């Protein structure tokens, strides 16, 4: 799709924006009745369009927490903050318990929207300490010989995940920059920068499409091969991976001030737009035409709004607005009280048959973040 065509989408009026934010608040209120103080949400909705109630165990647990903070910021109602702070305690318990739920790169997603955002609003020492402890845990995944953060699996264990990086980790790097800001210790930031250089070299292709994952020899950093995990195949372009890169690279520019990351984010974005199908909503992989992944659109909209802070303000705000407008006008948003989710028609994990054509926790979060950003261009990052 040509960018000019996408930009022709009818722009959201202030009235529609307010209506959409109010819909998000209603959905969050309904979730609060359902989860009480105890539960978190499954990554995707079930066939009844409901999130299952689970413990704080998934990479997605804090997207609900992030929505509570967005709700608090918009309404100033303490009920959202109070529950979000209980989520910080649950996130601390998760870290203390150790094991599988904290043996992955997702610590960035999880503790940015819980501990870091809590600290941002409340300046609580408890939250600040949790940022540092979670960042220390994430640092255990940094392999200094290879200058990479291993995404999955127990460190040191042989197997396909040893020395493997994935494109999603771009969004976990801001957390390490935050840990350096809070502690004054540059080791977190240095690791993030080293990983970012390797990720950009080996995950972004020459034509600005992206690989999902790349394997290195962890003992010496020797590059081995690219593979996919969630994309159609090793040479296709997984849409959500491309959107993680757009937003993550824009954030890398914010934290490093290196023009290289800004240009890279813009190029990856332009490729994303070019590959969009005629209706302007991405399929889950750009080589497929079965299931859509609306969550990739919401992540991209947030990335474009981040870019608008550094370049082409008017065009980028209009572009993000057009993306969100397209989701609304093409009936991707649920206003139904019986459905838990907000942004419908995403695709979690095609190969495992998880959440094909469903609501996903991060889709709802990034859609809400995009609305809050459109409402307040000075929105201060939770990342
Ligand atoms: N970060 C996992 C996913 O995007 O599915």
GROMACS .gro file of C-alpha atoms and ligand atoms in nm:
model
  388
    1UNK     CA    1   0.000   0.000   0.000
    2UNK     CA    2   0.122   0.351  -0.072
    3UNK     CA    3   0.162   0.579   0.228
    4UNK     CA    4  -0.042   0.850   0.052
    5UNK     CA    5  -0.334   0.608   0.022
    6UNK     CA    6  -0.316   0.519   0.391
    7UNK     CA    7  -0.304   0.888   0.476
    8UNK     CA    8  -0.637   0.939   0.296
    9UNK     CA    9  -0.816   0.754   0.579
   10UNK     CA   10  -1.065   0.979   0.756
   11UNK     CA   11  -0.895   1.142   1.056
   12UNK     CA   12  -1.030   1.068   1.405
   13UNK     CA   13  -1.224   1.358   1.547
   14UNK     CA   14  -1.178   1.456   1.912
   15UNK     CA   15  -1.526   1.323   1.979
   16UNK     CA   16  -1.441   0.980   1.838
   17UNK     CA   17  -1.110   0.977   2.024
   18UNK     CA   18  -1.287   1.044   2.353
   19UNK     CA   19  -1.547   0.778   2.275
   20UNK     CA   20  -1.271   0.523   2.203
   21UNK     CA   21  -1.086   0.606   2.524
   22UNK     CA   22  -1.410   0.574   2.720
   23UNK     CA   23  -1.466   0.234   2.562
   24UNK     CA   24  -1.119   0.126   2.680
   25UNK     CA   25  -1.202   0.248   3.031
   26UNK     CA   26  -1.526   0.046   3.031
   27UNK     CA   27  -1.338  -0.264   2.920
   28UNK     CA   28  -1.078  -0.210   3.194
   29UNK     CA   29  -1.356  -0.164   3.453
   30UNK     CA   30  -1.512  -0.492   3.343
   31UNK     CA   31  -1.178  -0.669   3.367
   32UNK     CA   32  -1.129  -0.533   3.718
   33UNK     CA   33  -1.463  -0.682   3.828
   34UNK     CA   34  -1.356  -1.013   3.687
   35UNK     CA   35  -0.992  -1.032   3.799
   36UNK     CA   36  -1.045  -0.867   4.141
   37UNK     CA   37  -0.708  -0.832   4.314
   38UNK     CA   38  -0.605  -1.184   4.235
   39UNK     CA   39  -0.589  -1.267   3.868
   40UNK     CA   40  -0.413  -1.181   3.548
   41UNK     CA   41  -0.515  -1.251   3.191
   42UNK     CA   42  -0.427  -1.520   2.941
   43UNK     CA   43  -0.235  -1.385   2.638
   44UNK     CA   44  -0.535  -1.426   2.405
   45UNK     CA   45  -0.908  -1.465   2.442
   46UNK     CA   46  -1.090  -1.799   2.420
   47UNK     CA   47  -1.373  -1.893   2.183
   48UNK     CA   48  -1.617  -1.701   2.404
   49UNK     CA   49  -1.405  -1.386   2.350
   50UNK     CA   50  -1.302  -1.389   2.717
   51UNK     CA   51  -0.955  -1.382   2.867
   52UNK     CA   52  -0.895  -1.679   3.097
   53UNK     CA   53  -0.798  -1.588   3.453
   54UNK     CA   54  -0.447  -1.700   3.539
   55UNK     CA   55  -0.156  -1.610   3.768
   56UNK     CA   56   0.130  -1.368   3.690
   57UNK     CA   57   0.307  -1.622   3.471
   58UNK     CA   58   0.297  -1.507   3.110
   59UNK     CA   59   0.510  -1.267   2.906
   60UNK     CA   60   0.189  -1.070   2.865
   61UNK     CA   61   0.094  -1.034   3.235
   62UNK     CA   62   0.177  -0.664   3.260
   63UNK     CA   63  -0.018  -0.541   2.958
   64UNK     CA   64  -0.326  -0.539   3.182
   65UNK     CA   65  -0.121  -0.349   3.442
   66UNK     CA   66  -0.020  -0.102   3.170
   67UNK     CA   67  -0.385  -0.046   3.085
   68UNK     CA   68  -0.454   0.027   3.452
   69UNK     CA   69  -0.182   0.294   3.447
   70UNK     CA   70  -0.319   0.443   3.123
   71UNK     CA   71  -0.663   0.453   3.287
   72UNK     CA   72  -0.520   0.616   3.598
   73UNK     CA   73  -0.332   0.874   3.394
   74UNK     CA   74  -0.644   0.966   3.196
   75UNK     CA   75  -0.897   0.972   3.483
   76UNK     CA   76  -0.682   1.035   3.791
   77UNK     CA   77  -0.900   0.777   3.964
   78UNK     CA   78  -0.706   0.601   4.240
   79UNK     CA   79  -0.888   0.272   4.193
   80UNK     CA   80  -0.669   0.203   3.888
   81UNK     CA   81  -0.348   0.300   4.064
   82UNK     CA   82  -0.434   0.087   4.368
   83UNK     CA   83  -0.480  -0.226   4.160
   84UNK     CA   84  -0.173  -0.149   3.947
   85UNK     CA   85   0.035  -0.127   4.264
   86UNK     CA   86  -0.096  -0.465   4.373
   87UNK     CA   87   0.026  -0.591   4.039
   88UNK     CA   88   0.374  -0.459   4.126
   89UNK     CA   89   0.368  -0.682   4.433
   90UNK     CA   90   0.263  -0.981   4.219
   91UNK     CA   91   0.545  -0.901   3.977
   92UNK     CA   92   0.791  -0.898   4.271
   93UNK     CA   93   0.662  -1.239   4.385
   94UNK     CA   94   0.713  -1.372   4.036
   95UNK     CA   95   1.074  -1.258   4.035
   96UNK     CA   96   1.135  -1.409   4.379
   97UNK     CA   97   0.978  -1.741   4.276
   98UNK     CA   98   1.221  -1.765   3.982
   99UNK     CA   99   1.206  -2.046   3.725
  100UNK     CA  100   1.048  -2.048   3.379
  101UNK     CA  101   0.833  -1.733   3.414
  102UNK     CA  102   1.146  -1.517   3.457
  103UNK     CA  103   1.391  -1.714   3.240
  104UNK     CA  104   1.337  -1.506   2.926
  105UNK     CA  105   1.394  -1.170   2.759
  106UNK     CA  106   1.032  -1.071   2.830
  107UNK     CA  107   1.142  -0.931   3.166
  108UNK     CA  108   1.156  -0.597   2.983
  109UNK     CA  109   0.790  -0.604   2.881
  110UNK     CA  110   0.687  -0.737   3.221
  111UNK     CA  111   0.876  -0.497   3.448
  112UNK     CA  112   0.849  -0.182   3.231
  113UNK     CA  113   0.470  -0.176   3.258
  114UNK     CA  114   0.470  -0.281   3.623
  115UNK     CA  115   0.772  -0.173   3.829
  116UNK     CA  116   0.904   0.107   3.606
  117UNK     CA  117   0.565   0.266   3.540
  118UNK     CA  118   0.474   0.236   3.908
  119UNK     CA  119   0.799   0.415   3.994
  120UNK     CA  120   0.733   0.680   3.729
  121UNK     CA  121   0.399   0.771   3.889
  122UNK     CA  122   0.463   0.708   4.257
  123UNK     CA  123   0.842   0.731   4.308
  124UNK     CA  124   0.802   0.427   4.534
  125UNK     CA  125   1.132   0.276   4.652
  126UNK     CA  126   0.970  -0.067   4.638
  127UNK     CA  127   0.901  -0.024   4.266
  128UNK     CA  128   1.244   0.123   4.200
  129UNK     CA  129   1.418  -0.171   4.369
  130UNK     CA  130   1.211  -0.407   4.161
  131UNK     CA  131   1.324  -0.233   3.841
  132UNK     CA  132   1.685  -0.286   3.941
  133UNK     CA  133   1.639  -0.648   4.052
  134UNK     CA  134   1.450  -0.738   3.735
  135UNK     CA  135   1.713  -0.563   3.522
  136UNK     CA  136   1.983  -0.764   3.703
  137UNK     CA  137   1.791  -1.078   3.618
  138UNK     CA  138   1.769  -0.970   3.253
  139UNK     CA  139   2.143  -0.901   3.251
  140UNK     CA  140   2.202  -1.271   3.329
  141UNK     CA  141   2.084  -1.331   2.973
  142UNK     CA  142   2.352  -1.107   2.826
  143UNK     CA  143   2.630  -1.313   2.668
  144UNK     CA  144   2.932  -1.083   2.662
  145UNK     CA  145   3.132  -1.304   2.421
  146UNK     CA  146   2.861  -1.265   2.161
  147UNK     CA  147   2.733  -0.920   2.271
  148UNK     CA  148   2.373  -1.043   2.263
  149UNK     CA  149   2.079  -1.104   2.495
  150UNK     CA  150   1.958  -1.461   2.459
  151UNK     CA  151   1.582  -1.457   2.422
  152UNK     CA  152   1.462  -1.790   2.546
  153UNK     CA  153   1.564  -2.091   2.751
  154UNK     CA  154   1.781  -2.146   3.052
  155UNK     CA  155   2.119  -1.982   3.014
  156UNK     CA  156   2.408  -2.220   2.948
  157UNK     CA  157   2.180  -2.503   2.843
  158UNK     CA  158   2.265  -2.639   2.497
  159UNK     CA  159   1.993  -2.657   2.234
  160UNK     CA  160   1.826  -2.447   1.967
  161UNK     CA  161   1.772  -2.149   2.198
  162UNK     CA  162   2.133  -2.121   2.305
  163UNK     CA  163   2.278  -1.801   2.155
  164UNK     CA  164   1.948  -1.716   1.984
  165UNK     CA  165   1.816  -1.362   1.954
  166UNK     CA  166   1.470  -1.252   1.846
  167UNK     CA  167   1.329  -0.933   1.703
  168UNK     CA  168   1.078  -0.885   1.989
  169UNK     CA  169   1.370  -0.803   2.224
  170UNK     CA  170   1.394  -0.455   2.072
  171UNK     CA  171   1.102  -0.365   2.298
  172UNK     CA  172   1.281  -0.498   2.607
  173UNK     CA  173   1.589  -0.279   2.566
  174UNK     CA  174   1.436   0.045   2.701
  175UNK     CA  175   1.407  -0.128   3.038
  176UNK     CA  176   1.785  -0.165   3.054
  177UNK     CA  177   1.834   0.204   2.970
  178UNK     CA  178   1.591   0.286   3.252
  179UNK     CA  179   1.791   0.071   3.494
  180UNK     CA  180   2.104   0.269   3.406
  181UNK     CA  181   1.918   0.597   3.454
  182UNK     CA  182   1.796   0.486   3.797
  183UNK     CA  183   2.125   0.340   3.923
  184UNK     CA  184   2.384   0.552   3.743
  185UNK     CA  185   2.549   0.224   3.637
  186UNK     CA  186   2.605   0.206   3.261
  187UNK     CA  187   2.637  -0.172   3.243
  188UNK     CA  188   2.268  -0.215   3.157
  189UNK     CA  189   2.281   0.052   2.888
  190UNK     CA  190   2.604  -0.088   2.739
  191UNK     CA  191   2.450  -0.434   2.711
  192UNK     CA  192   2.141  -0.288   2.544
  193UNK     CA  193   2.351  -0.096   2.293
  194UNK     CA  194   2.569  -0.399   2.211
  195UNK     CA  195   2.263  -0.617   2.163
  196UNK     CA  196   2.093  -0.349   1.950
  197UNK     CA  197   2.390  -0.335   1.714
  198UNK     CA  198   2.392  -0.713   1.666
  199UNK     CA  199   2.013  -0.735   1.636
  200UNK     CA  200   2.001  -0.464   1.373
  201UNK     CA  201   2.286  -0.619   1.174
  202UNK     CA  202   2.143  -0.972   1.173
  203UNK     CA  203   1.766  -0.927   1.201
  204UNK     CA  204   1.699  -0.640   0.962
  205UNK     CA  205   1.745  -0.746   0.603
  206UNK     CA  206   1.888  -0.527   0.327
  207UNK     CA  207   1.541  -0.455   0.192
  208UNK     CA  208   1.424  -0.358   0.547
  209UNK     CA  209   1.203  -0.662   0.598
  210UNK     CA  210   1.302  -0.862   0.905
  211UNK     CA  211   1.407  -1.203   1.029
  212UNK     CA  212   1.232  -1.325   1.341
  213UNK     CA  213   1.532  -1.494   1.504
  214UNK     CA  214   1.907  -1.539   1.458
  215UNK     CA  215   2.144  -1.797   1.607
  216UNK     CA  216   2.502  -1.728   1.722
  217UNK     CA  217   2.765  -1.948   1.876
  218UNK     CA  218   2.743  -1.826   2.237
  219UNK     CA  219   3.107  -1.907   2.306
  220UNK     CA  220   3.252  -1.668   2.047
  221UNK     CA  221   2.963  -1.480   1.887
  222UNK     CA  222   3.008  -1.645   1.549
  223UNK     CA  223   2.694  -1.583   1.339
  224UNK     CA  224   2.531  -1.911   1.236
  225UNK     CA  225   2.190  -1.878   1.072
  226UNK     CA  226   1.854  -1.713   1.069
  227UNK     CA  227   1.530  -1.897   1.144
  228UNK     CA  228   1.177  -1.804   1.230
  229UNK     CA  229   0.963  -1.908   1.524
  230UNK     CA  230   0.634  -1.728   1.465
  231UNK     CA  231   0.667  -1.626   1.101
  232UNK     CA  232   0.551  -1.837   0.806
  233UNK     CA  233   0.902  -1.951   0.720
  234UNK     CA  234   1.268  -1.848   0.750
  235UNK     CA  235   1.255  -1.608   0.456
  236UNK     CA  236   0.911  -1.453   0.510
  237UNK     CA  237   0.844  -1.140   0.714
  238UNK     CA  238   0.641  -1.184   1.034
  239UNK     CA  239   0.427  -0.871   1.063
  240UNK     CA  240   0.443  -0.832   1.440
  241UNK     CA  241   0.819  -0.874   1.434
  242UNK     CA  242   0.836  -0.585   1.189
  243UNK     CA  243   0.622  -0.373   1.422
  244UNK     CA  244   0.832  -0.460   1.730
  245UNK     CA  245   1.130  -0.333   1.528
  246UNK     CA  246   0.959  -0.008   1.423
  247UNK     CA  247   0.873   0.091   1.780
  248UNK     CA  248   1.189  -0.055   1.937
  249UNK     CA  249   1.421   0.121   1.691
  250UNK     CA  250   1.243   0.454   1.748
  251UNK     CA  251   1.296   0.406   2.123
  252UNK     CA  252   1.662   0.321   2.065
  253UNK     CA  253   1.697   0.659   1.898
  254UNK     CA  254   1.544   0.823   2.203
  255UNK     CA  255   1.789   0.652   2.439
  256UNK     CA  256   2.107   0.674   2.226
  257UNK     CA  257   2.049   0.979   2.007
  258UNK     CA  258   2.209   0.783   1.723
  259UNK     CA  259   2.065   0.882   1.387
  260UNK     CA  260   2.124   0.527   1.261
  261UNK     CA  261   1.833   0.396   1.472
  262UNK     CA  262   1.598   0.674   1.364
  263UNK     CA  263   1.669   0.606   0.995
  264UNK     CA  264   1.636   0.233   1.050
  265UNK     CA  265   1.298   0.272   1.223
  266UNK     CA  266   1.172   0.489   0.936
  267UNK     CA  267   1.294   0.241   0.672
  268UNK     CA  268   1.140  -0.058   0.852
  269UNK     CA  269   0.815   0.139   0.886
  270UNK     CA  270   0.810   0.231   0.517
  271UNK     CA  271   0.854  -0.135   0.429
  272UNK     CA  272   0.572  -0.232   0.668
  273UNK     CA  273   0.338   0.014   0.494
  274UNK     CA  274   0.448  -0.096   0.148
  275UNK     CA  275   0.366  -0.458   0.234
  276UNK     CA  276   0.018  -0.388   0.373
  277UNK     CA  277  -0.269  -0.547   0.187
  278UNK     CA  278  -0.530  -0.335   0.011
  279UNK     CA  279  -0.747  -0.281   0.317
  280UNK     CA  280  -0.446  -0.144   0.506
  281UNK     CA  281  -0.448  -0.401   0.790
  282UNK     CA  282  -0.157  -0.645   0.804
  283UNK     CA  283  -0.190  -1.019   0.781
  284UNK     CA  284   0.006  -1.203   1.052
  285UNK     CA  285   0.285  -1.263   0.802
  286UNK     CA  286   0.333  -1.058   0.488
  287UNK     CA  287   0.349  -1.380   0.282
  288UNK     CA  288   0.004  -1.490   0.404
  289UNK     CA  289  -0.351  -1.385   0.335
  290UNK     CA  290  -0.554  -1.578   0.589
  291UNK     CA  291  -0.549  -1.427   0.941
  292UNK     CA  292  -0.496  -1.063   1.023
  293UNK     CA  293  -0.278  -0.937   1.306
  294UNK     CA  294  -0.437  -0.611   1.419
  295UNK     CA  295  -0.196  -0.598   1.714
  296UNK     CA  296   0.087  -0.529   1.468
  297UNK     CA  297  -0.105  -0.220   1.353
  298UNK     CA  298  -0.149  -0.092   1.710
  299UNK     CA  299   0.221  -0.143   1.792
  300UNK     CA  300   0.313   0.033   1.468
  301UNK     CA  301   0.084   0.327   1.549
  302UNK     CA  302   0.267   0.372   1.883
  303UNK     CA  303   0.603   0.348   1.705
  304UNK     CA  304   0.495   0.612   1.454
  305UNK     CA  305   0.386   0.842   1.738
  306UNK     CA  306   0.726   0.793   1.898
  307UNK     CA  307   0.889   0.882   1.565
  308UNK     CA  308   0.671   1.194   1.543
  309UNK     CA  309   0.865   1.334   1.841
  310UNK     CA  310   1.187   1.333   1.637
  311UNK     CA  311   1.089   1.375   1.272
  312UNK     CA  312   0.803   1.483   1.041
  313UNK     CA  313   0.564   1.561   1.325
  314UNK     CA  314   0.256   1.639   1.117
  315UNK     CA  315   0.288   1.350   0.875
  316UNK     CA  316   0.364   1.095   1.145
  317UNK     CA  317   0.077   1.203   1.370
  318UNK     CA  318  -0.156   1.186   1.067
  319UNK     CA  319  -0.020   0.842   0.982
  320UNK     CA  320  -0.075   0.705   1.334
  321UNK     CA  321  -0.418   0.862   1.333
  322UNK     CA  322  -0.495   0.697   0.997
  323UNK     CA  323  -0.387   0.356   1.129
  324UNK     CA  324  -0.607   0.384   1.436
  325UNK     CA  325  -0.891   0.523   1.229
  326UNK     CA  326  -0.864   0.229   0.991
  327UNK     CA  327  -0.896  -0.015   1.281
  328UNK     CA  328  -1.209   0.165   1.396
  329UNK     CA  329  -1.366   0.214   1.052
  330UNK     CA  330  -1.300  -0.148   0.952
  331UNK     CA  331  -1.474  -0.280   1.267
  332UNK     CA  332  -1.170  -0.412   1.454
  333UNK     CA  333  -1.282  -0.256   1.783
  334UNK     CA  334  -1.521  -0.429   2.020
  335UNK     CA  335  -1.781  -0.225   2.208
  336UNK     CA  336  -1.954  -0.537   2.332
  337UNK     CA  337  -1.966  -0.577   2.711
  338UNK     CA  338  -1.971  -0.955   2.673
  339UNK     CA  339  -1.633  -0.952   2.504
  340UNK     CA  340  -1.329  -0.889   2.723
  341UNK     CA  341  -1.099  -0.755   2.456
  342UNK     CA  342  -1.078  -0.419   2.283
  343UNK     CA  343  -0.887  -0.480   1.958
  344UNK     CA  344  -1.011  -0.787   1.773
  345UNK     CA  345  -0.859  -0.999   1.495
  346UNK     CA  346  -0.499  -1.045   1.605
  347UNK     CA  347  -0.292  -1.357   1.570
  348UNK     CA  348  -0.075  -1.474   1.859
  349UNK     CA  349   0.102  -1.788   1.739
  350UNK     CA  350  -0.017  -1.931   1.410
  351UNK     CA  351   0.193  -2.250   1.417
  352UNK     CA  352   0.083  -2.346   1.768
  353UNK     CA  353  -0.274  -2.247   1.688
  354UNK     CA  354  -0.276  -2.002   1.980
  355UNK     CA  355  -0.505  -1.703   1.942
  356UNK     CA  356  -0.567  -1.701   1.570
  357UNK     CA  357  -0.819  -1.427   1.499
  358UNK     CA  358  -0.863  -1.330   1.863
  359UNK     CA  359  -0.811  -1.043   2.105
  360UNK     CA  360  -0.460  -1.039   2.254
  361UNK     CA  361  -0.350  -0.863   2.572
  362UNK     CA  362  -0.081  -0.653   2.401
  363UNK     CA  363  -0.312  -0.558   2.115
  364UNK     CA  364  -0.553  -0.403   2.365
  365UNK     CA  365  -0.267  -0.231   2.550
  366UNK     CA  366  -0.098  -0.076   2.245
  367UNK     CA  367  -0.432   0.033   2.100
  368UNK     CA  368  -0.507   0.211   2.429
  369UNK     CA  369  -0.153   0.357   2.443
  370UNK     CA  370  -0.195   0.494   2.089
  371UNK     CA  371  -0.525   0.662   2.185
  372UNK     CA  372  -0.372   0.817   2.496
  373UNK     CA  373  -0.075   0.939   2.290
  374UNK     CA  374  -0.305   1.090   2.027
  375UNK     CA  375  -0.496   1.262   2.305
  376UNK     CA  376  -0.180   1.389   2.471
  377UNK     CA  377   0.122   1.440   2.242
  378UNK     CA  378   0.334   1.507   2.553
  379UNK     CA  379   0.258   1.159   2.692
  380UNK     CA  380   0.554   1.039   2.898
  381UNK     CA  381   0.668   0.689   2.806
  382UNK     CA  382   0.602   0.381   3.018
  383UNK     CA  383   0.896   0.221   2.834
  384LIG     N1  384   0.671  -1.136   2.199
  384LIG     C1  385   0.593  -1.246   2.160
  384LIG     C2  386   0.499  -1.217   2.050
  384LIG     O1  387   0.501  -1.109   1.992
  384LIG     O2  388   0.420  -1.304   2.020
   0.00000   0.00000   0.00000
